[in-house]
Tab-separated table of C-alpha atoms and ligand atoms in Angstrom:
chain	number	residue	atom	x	y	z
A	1236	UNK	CA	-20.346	-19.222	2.747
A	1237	UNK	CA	-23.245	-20.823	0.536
A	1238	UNK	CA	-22.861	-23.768	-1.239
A	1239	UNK	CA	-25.313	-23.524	-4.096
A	1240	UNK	CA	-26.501	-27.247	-5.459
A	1241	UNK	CA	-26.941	-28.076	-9.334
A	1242	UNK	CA	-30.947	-28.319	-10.145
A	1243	UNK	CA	-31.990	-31.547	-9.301
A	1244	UNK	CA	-29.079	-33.103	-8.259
A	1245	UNK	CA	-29.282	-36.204	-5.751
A	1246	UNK	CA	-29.080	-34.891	-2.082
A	1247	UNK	CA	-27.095	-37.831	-1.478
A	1248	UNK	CA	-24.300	-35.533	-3.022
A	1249	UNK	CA	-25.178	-32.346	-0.495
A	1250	UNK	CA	-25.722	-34.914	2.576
A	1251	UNK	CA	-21.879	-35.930	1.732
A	1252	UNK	CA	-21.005	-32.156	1.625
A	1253	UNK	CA	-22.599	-31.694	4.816
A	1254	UNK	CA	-20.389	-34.410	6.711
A	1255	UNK	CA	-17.623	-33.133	5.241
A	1256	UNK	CA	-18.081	-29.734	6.697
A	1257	UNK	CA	-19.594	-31.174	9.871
A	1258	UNK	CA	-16.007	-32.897	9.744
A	1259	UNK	CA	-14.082	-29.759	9.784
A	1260	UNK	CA	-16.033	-28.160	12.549
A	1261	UNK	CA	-18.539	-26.031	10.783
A	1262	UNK	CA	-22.135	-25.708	11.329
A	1263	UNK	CA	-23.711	-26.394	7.690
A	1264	UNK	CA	-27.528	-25.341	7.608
A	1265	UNK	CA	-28.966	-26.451	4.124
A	1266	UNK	CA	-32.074	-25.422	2.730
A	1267	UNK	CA	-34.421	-27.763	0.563
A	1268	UNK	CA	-35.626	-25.998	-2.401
A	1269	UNK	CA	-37.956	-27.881	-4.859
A	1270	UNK	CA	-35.782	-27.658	-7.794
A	1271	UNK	CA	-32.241	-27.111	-5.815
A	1272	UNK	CA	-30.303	-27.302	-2.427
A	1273	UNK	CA	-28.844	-24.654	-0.932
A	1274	UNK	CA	-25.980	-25.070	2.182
A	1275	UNK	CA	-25.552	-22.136	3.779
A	1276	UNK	CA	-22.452	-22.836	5.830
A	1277	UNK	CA	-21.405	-21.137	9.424
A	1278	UNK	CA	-17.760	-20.839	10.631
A	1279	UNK	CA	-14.398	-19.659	9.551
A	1280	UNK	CA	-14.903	-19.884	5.986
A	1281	UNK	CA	-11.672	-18.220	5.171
A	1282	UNK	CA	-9.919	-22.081	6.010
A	1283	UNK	CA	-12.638	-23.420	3.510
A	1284	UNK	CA	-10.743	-24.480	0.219
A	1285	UNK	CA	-13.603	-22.839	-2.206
A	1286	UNK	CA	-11.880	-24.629	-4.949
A	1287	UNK	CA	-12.331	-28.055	-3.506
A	1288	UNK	CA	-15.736	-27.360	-2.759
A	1289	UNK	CA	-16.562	-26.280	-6.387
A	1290	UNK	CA	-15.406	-29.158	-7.602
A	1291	UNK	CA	-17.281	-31.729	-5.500
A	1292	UNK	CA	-20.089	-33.864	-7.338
A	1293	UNK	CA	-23.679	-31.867	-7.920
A	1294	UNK	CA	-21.620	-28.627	-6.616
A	1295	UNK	CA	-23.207	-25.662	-8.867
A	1296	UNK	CA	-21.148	-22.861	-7.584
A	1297	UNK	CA	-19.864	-21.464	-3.994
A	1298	UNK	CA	-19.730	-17.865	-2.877
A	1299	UNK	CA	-17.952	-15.647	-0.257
A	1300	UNK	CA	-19.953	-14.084	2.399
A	1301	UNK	CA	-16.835	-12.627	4.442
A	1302	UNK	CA	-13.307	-11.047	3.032
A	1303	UNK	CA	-10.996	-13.098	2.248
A	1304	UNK	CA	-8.587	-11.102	4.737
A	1305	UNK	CA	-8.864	-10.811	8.401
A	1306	UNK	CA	-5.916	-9.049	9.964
A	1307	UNK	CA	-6.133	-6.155	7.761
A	1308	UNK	CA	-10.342	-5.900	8.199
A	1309	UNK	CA	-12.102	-3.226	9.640
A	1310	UNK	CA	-14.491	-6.579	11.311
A	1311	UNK	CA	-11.300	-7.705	13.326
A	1312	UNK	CA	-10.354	-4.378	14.705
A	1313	UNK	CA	-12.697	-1.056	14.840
A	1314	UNK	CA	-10.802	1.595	15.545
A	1315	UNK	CA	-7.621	2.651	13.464
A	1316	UNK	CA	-4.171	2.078	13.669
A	1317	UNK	CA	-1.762	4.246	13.955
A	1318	UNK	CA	1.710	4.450	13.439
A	1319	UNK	CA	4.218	6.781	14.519
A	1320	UNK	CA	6.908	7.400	12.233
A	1321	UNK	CA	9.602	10.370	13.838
A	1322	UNK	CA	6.547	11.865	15.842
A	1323	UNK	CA	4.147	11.736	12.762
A	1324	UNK	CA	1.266	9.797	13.964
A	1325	UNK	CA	0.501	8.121	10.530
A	1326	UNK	CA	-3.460	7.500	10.372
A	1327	UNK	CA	-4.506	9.922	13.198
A	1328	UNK	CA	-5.811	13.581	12.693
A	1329	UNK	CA	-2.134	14.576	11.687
A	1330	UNK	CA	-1.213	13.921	8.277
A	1331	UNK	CA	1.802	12.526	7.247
A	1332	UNK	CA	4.175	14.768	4.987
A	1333	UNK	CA	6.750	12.745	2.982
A	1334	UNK	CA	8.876	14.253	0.428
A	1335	UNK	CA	12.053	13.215	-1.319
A	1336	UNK	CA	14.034	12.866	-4.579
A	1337	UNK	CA	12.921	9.702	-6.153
A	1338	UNK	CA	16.550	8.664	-6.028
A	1339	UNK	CA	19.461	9.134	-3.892
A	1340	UNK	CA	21.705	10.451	-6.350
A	1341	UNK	CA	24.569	12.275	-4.315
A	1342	UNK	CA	25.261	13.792	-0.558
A	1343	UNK	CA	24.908	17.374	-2.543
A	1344	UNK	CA	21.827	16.916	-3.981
A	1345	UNK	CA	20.347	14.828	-1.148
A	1346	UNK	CA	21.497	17.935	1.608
A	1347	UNK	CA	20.056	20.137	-0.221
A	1348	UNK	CA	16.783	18.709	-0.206
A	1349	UNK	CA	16.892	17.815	3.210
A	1350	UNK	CA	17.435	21.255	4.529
A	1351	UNK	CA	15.086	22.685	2.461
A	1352	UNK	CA	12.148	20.219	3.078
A	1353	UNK	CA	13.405	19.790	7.396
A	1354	UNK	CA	12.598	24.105	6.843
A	1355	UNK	CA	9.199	23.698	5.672
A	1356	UNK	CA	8.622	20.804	8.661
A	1357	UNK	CA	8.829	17.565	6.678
A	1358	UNK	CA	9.905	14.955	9.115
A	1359	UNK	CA	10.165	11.947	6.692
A	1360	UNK	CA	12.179	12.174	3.595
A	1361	UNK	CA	11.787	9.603	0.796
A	1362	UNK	CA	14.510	8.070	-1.969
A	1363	UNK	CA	15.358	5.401	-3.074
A	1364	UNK	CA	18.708	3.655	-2.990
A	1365	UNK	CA	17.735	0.300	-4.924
A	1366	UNK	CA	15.753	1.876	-7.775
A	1367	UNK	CA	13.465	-0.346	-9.550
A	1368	UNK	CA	13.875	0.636	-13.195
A	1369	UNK	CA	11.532	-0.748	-16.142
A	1370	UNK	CA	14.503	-1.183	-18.509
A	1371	UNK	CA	18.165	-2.411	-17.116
A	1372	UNK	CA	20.150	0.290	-18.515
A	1373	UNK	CA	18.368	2.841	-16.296
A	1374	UNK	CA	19.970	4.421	-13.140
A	1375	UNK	CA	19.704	1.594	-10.851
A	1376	UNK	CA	20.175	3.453	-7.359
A	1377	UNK	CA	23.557	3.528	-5.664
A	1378	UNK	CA	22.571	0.780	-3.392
A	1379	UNK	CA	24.263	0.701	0.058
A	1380	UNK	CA	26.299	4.305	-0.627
A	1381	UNK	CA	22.686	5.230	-1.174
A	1382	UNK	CA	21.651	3.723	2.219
A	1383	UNK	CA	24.681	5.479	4.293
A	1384	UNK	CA	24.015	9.173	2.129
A	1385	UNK	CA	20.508	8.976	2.962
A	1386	UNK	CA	20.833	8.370	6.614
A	1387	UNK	CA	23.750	10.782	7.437
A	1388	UNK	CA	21.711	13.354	5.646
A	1389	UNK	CA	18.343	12.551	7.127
A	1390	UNK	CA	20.249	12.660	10.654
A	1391	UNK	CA	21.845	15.845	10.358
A	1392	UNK	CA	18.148	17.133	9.540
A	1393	UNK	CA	16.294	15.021	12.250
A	1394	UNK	CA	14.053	13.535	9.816
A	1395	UNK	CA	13.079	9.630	9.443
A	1396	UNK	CA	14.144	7.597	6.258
A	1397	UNK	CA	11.595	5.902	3.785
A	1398	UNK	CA	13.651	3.451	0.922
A	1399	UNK	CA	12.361	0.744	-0.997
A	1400	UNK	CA	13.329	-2.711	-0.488
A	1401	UNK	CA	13.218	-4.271	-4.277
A	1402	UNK	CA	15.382	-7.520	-2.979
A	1403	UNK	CA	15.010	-9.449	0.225
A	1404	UNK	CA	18.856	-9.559	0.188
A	1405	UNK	CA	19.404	-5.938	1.033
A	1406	UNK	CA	16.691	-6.313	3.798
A	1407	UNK	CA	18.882	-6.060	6.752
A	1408	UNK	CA	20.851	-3.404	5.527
A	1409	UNK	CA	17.828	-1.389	5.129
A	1410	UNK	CA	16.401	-2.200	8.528
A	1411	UNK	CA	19.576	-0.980	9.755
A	1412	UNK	CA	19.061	2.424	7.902
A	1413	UNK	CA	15.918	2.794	7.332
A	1414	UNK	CA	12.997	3.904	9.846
A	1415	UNK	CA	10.390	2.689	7.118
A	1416	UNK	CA	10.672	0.467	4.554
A	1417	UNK	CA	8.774	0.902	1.312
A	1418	UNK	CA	7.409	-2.081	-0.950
A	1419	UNK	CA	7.160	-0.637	-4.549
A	1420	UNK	CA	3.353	-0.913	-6.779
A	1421	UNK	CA	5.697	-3.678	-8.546
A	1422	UNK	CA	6.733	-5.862	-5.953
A	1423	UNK	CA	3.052	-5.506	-4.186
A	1424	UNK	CA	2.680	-9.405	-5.060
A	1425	UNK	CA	6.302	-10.398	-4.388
A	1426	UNK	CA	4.283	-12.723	-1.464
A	1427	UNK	CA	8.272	-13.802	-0.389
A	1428	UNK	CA	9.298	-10.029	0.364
A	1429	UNK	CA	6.152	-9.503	2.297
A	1430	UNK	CA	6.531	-12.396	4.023
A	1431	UNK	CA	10.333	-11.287	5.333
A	1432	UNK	CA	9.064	-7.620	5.927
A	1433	UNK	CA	6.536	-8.975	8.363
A	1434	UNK	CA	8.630	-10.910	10.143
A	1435	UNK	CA	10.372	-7.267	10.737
A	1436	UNK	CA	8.744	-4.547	13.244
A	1437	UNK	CA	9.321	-1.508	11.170
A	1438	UNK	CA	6.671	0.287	9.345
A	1439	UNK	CA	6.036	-0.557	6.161
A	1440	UNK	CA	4.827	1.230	3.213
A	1441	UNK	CA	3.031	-0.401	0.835
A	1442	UNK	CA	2.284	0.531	-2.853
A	1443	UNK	CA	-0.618	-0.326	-4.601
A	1444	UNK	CA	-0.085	-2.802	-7.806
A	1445	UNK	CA	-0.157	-1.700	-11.311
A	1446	UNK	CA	-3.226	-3.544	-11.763
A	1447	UNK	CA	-3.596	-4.204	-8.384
A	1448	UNK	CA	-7.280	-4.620	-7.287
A	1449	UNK	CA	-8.462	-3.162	-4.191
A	1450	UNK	CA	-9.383	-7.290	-2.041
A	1451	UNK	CA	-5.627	-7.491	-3.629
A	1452	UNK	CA	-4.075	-4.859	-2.098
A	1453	UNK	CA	-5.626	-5.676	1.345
A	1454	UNK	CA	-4.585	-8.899	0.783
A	1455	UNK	CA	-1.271	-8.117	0.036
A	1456	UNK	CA	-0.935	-6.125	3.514
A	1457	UNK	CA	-2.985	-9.166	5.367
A	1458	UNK	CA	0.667	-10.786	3.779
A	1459	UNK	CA	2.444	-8.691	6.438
A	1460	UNK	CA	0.319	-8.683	9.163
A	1461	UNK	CA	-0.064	-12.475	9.110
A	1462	UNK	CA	3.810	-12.790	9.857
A	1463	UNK	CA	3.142	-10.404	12.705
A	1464	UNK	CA	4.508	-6.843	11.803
A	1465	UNK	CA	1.013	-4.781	12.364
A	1466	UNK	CA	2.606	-1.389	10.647
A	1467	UNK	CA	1.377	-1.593	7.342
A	1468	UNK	CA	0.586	1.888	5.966
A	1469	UNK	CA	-0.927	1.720	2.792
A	1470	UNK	CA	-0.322	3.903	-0.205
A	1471	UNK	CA	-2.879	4.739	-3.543
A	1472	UNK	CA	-0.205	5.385	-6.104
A	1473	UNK	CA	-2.695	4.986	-9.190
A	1474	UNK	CA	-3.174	2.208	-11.320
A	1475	UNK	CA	-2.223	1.659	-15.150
A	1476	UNK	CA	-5.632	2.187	-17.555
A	1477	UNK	CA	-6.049	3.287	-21.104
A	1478	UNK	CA	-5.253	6.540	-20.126
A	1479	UNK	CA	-2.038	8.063	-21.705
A	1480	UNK	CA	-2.505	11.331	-20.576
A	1481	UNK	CA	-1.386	10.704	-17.125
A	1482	UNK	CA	1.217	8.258	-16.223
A	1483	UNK	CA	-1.425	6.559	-14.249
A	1484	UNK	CA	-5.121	7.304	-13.266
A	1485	UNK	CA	-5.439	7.859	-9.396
A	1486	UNK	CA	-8.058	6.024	-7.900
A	1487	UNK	CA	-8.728	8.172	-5.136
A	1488	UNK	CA	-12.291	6.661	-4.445
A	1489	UNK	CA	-9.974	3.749	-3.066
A	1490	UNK	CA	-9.002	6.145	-0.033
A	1491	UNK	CA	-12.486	6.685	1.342
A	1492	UNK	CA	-13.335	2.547	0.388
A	1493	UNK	CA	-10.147	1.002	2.324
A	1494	UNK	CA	-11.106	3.407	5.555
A	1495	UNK	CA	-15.119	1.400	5.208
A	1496	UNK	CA	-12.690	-2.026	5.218
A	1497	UNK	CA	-9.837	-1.475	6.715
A	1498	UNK	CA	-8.323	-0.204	10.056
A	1499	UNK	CA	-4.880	0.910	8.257
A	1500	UNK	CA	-3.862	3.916	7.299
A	1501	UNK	CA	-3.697	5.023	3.559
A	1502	UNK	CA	-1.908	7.390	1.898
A	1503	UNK	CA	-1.547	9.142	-1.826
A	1504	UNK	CA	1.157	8.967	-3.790
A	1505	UNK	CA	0.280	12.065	-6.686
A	1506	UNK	CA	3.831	12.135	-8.463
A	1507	UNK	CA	3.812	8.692	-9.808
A	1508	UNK	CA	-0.261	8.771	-10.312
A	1509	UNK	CA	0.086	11.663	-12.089
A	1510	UNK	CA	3.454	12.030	-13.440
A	1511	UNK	CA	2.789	15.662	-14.344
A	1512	UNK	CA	4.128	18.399	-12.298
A	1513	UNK	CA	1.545	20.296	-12.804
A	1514	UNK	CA	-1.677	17.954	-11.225
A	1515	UNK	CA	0.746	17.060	-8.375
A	1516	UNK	CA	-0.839	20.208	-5.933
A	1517	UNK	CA	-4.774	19.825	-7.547
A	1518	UNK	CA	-4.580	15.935	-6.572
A	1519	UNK	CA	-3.122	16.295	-3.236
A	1520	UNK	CA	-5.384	18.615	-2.133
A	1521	UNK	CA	-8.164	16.220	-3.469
A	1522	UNK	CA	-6.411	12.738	-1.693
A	1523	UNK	CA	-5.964	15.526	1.607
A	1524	UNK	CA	-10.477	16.424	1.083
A	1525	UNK	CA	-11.666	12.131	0.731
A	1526	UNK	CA	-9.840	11.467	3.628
A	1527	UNK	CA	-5.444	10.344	3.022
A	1528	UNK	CA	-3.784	10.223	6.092
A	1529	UNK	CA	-1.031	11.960	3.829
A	1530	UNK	CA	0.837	12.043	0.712
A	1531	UNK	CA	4.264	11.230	-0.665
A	1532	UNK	CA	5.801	13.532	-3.438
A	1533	UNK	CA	8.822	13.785	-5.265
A	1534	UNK	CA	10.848	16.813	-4.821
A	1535	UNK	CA	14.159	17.495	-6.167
A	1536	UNK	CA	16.509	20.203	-5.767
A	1537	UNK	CA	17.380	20.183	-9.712
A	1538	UNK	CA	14.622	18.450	-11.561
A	1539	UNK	CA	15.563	18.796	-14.932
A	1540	UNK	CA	19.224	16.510	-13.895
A	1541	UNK	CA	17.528	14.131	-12.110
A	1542	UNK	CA	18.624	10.504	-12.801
A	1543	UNK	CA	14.760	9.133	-12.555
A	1544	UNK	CA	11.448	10.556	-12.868
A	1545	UNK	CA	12.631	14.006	-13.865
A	1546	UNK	CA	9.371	15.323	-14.990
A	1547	UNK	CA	7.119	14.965	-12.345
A	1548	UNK	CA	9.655	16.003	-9.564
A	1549	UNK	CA	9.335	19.500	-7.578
A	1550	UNK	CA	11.659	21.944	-6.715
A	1551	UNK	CA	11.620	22.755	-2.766
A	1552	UNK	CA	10.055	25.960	-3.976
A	1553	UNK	CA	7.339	24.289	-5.709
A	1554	UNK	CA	6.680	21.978	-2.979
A	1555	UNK	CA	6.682	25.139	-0.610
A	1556	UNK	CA	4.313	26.443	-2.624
A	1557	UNK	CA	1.895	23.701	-2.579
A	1558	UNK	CA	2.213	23.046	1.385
A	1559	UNK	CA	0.725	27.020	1.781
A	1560	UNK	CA	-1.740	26.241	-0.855
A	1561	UNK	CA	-3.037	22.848	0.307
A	1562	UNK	CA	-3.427	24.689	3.925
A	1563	UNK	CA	-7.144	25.682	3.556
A	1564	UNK	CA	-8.127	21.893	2.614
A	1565	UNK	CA	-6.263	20.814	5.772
A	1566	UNK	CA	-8.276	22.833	7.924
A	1567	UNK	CA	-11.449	22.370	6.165
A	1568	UNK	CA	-11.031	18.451	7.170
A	1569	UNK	CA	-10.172	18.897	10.794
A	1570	UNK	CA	-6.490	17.607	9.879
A	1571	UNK	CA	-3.196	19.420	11.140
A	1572	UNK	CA	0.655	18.594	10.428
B	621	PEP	C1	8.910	5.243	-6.031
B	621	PEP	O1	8.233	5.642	-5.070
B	621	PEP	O2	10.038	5.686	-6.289
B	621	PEP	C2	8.325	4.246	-6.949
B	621	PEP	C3	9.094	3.542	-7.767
B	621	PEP	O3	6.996	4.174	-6.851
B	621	PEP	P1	5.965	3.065	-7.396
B	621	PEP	O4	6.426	1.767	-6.836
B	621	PEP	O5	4.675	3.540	-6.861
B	621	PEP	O6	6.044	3.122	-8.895
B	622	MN	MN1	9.966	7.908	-8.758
């Protein structure tokens, strides 16, 4: 950290700085400039409260020279983790598969996408049971029902279970049913539902923010792994901009920037960045070529009926078609299923 003085001001003030810091068991080293002092200070600056700092007599300003995370750093652990999820090896040179209505709308419609995606060998299947809707009079999920559907059918197919938590209520229920447990781009700051997911082991997957930035994000996961669950797979969903074209704009440049800071694994979420049908295959192949340790799509055995997100949701065969077409990118990466 350096503690930048104001222009001429007494070094009485940075000499009282200094003990303090001395005090707390870091190694300040300042430097005596003719018009200013700098303190550049050595330690674990991520216990230093900046804000107390900044506002300390003859204090100019104070920056960062370290992440404000640590857990979820690349610094604190080189090599990446890895999390295996029904044999899928999230984050390793297998990519992860998921597919999945968006919602768990009935046995008959989950079956049939079960069978058809456990054919084309998806091992995870997605949907949620607790929806969170933007309005109250949407489709809300069918809750627990959706819970026991979703499991019975995932079982029958040998495939793992990803559901979003959206309350901490239902959280044992879904660590009951659920082999991963999704935290939705809206609840990415809902700091008291991170908190009980990381006092959980299962695998998490967590959604970029809205208008999440990227230190957020991380810090978000660093949520997780500082109540000491360390299976945090991270997920680029897009982010909201002025762009009305696509329901979002996905970031993808954030895939190839969390693997330089971070030791988790990151995946892409192209059905809610895109929310067109037709970009789903063009931007999975692109999040599959900058490095995603996977994707997550909607599919949907009737799109057109489907209780939520009906327009960016593919039918088996469509998602069959886009596993033979993204094959030559998989390859070209070194990457395998
Ligand atoms: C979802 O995956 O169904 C979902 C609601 O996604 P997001 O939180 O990314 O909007
Ligand atoms: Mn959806």
């Amino acid at each position: 950290m350096i503690i930048v003085m104001k222009a001429g001001a007494p070094q009485t003030q940075a000499a009282t700085i200094i003990e303090e810091l001395k005090a707390k068991g870091l190694q300040p080293v300042p430097l005596f400039g003719v018009e200013r002092t700098v303190i550049a200070v050595i330690g674990e600056e991520r216990d230093i409260n900046v804000g107390h700092l900044e506002a300390l007599p003859g204090v100019e300003k104070v920056m960062r020279v370290v992440q404000p995370f640590k857990l979820v750093s690349i610094e604190t652990k080189k090599e990446p983790t890895i999390i295996n999820v029904n044999g899928v090896k999230i984050g390793s040179k297998q990519l992860a598969a998921i597919a999945g209505p968006c919602a768990v709308e009935s046995e008959e419609q989950m079956e049939a996408v079960a069978s058809s995606l456990s054919k084309m060998g998806v091992k995870i299947l997605r949907a949620g049971a607790f929806k969170p809707r933007t309005g109250p009079y949407a489709f809300q999920g069918l809750k627990e029902e959706g819970l026991d559907i979703l499991r019975s059918v995932a079982d029958r197919h040998h495939m793992a279970v990803v559901t979003e938590i959206v309350d901490v209520r239902d959280l044992d229920a879904i660590c009951k049913k659920a082999d991963m447990i999704q935290i939705g781009a809206r609840n990415m700051q809902n700091f008291e539902l991170l908190k009980e997911v990381g006092a959980t082991q299962k695998p998490v997957l967590l959604k970029r923010g809205l208008s999440a930035t990227i230190e957020e994000f991380l810090l978000a996961a660093e949520y997780i792994l500082s109540n000491g669950n360390p299976n945090v797979i991270l997920c680029e969903r897009g982010i909201r901009t002025f762009e009305k074209e696509t329901r979002n704009t996905l970031a993808l440049a954030t895939v190839p920037l969390v693997k330089e800071m971070s030791h988790l694994p990151i995946i892409v979420d192209p059905s809610h960045a895109t929310g067109k049908k037709s970009l789903i295959e063009p931007m999975t192949k692109a999040a599959i070529a900058c490095g995603a340790d996977g994707f997550i799509i909607e599919v949907h055995p009737n799109p057109s009926e489907a209780k939520s997100d009906a327009s960016q949701q593919l039918t088996p065969s469509e998602f069959e078609t886009l596993m033979k077409n993204i094959q030559p990118i998989v390859d070209a990466v070194g990457r395998h299923f």
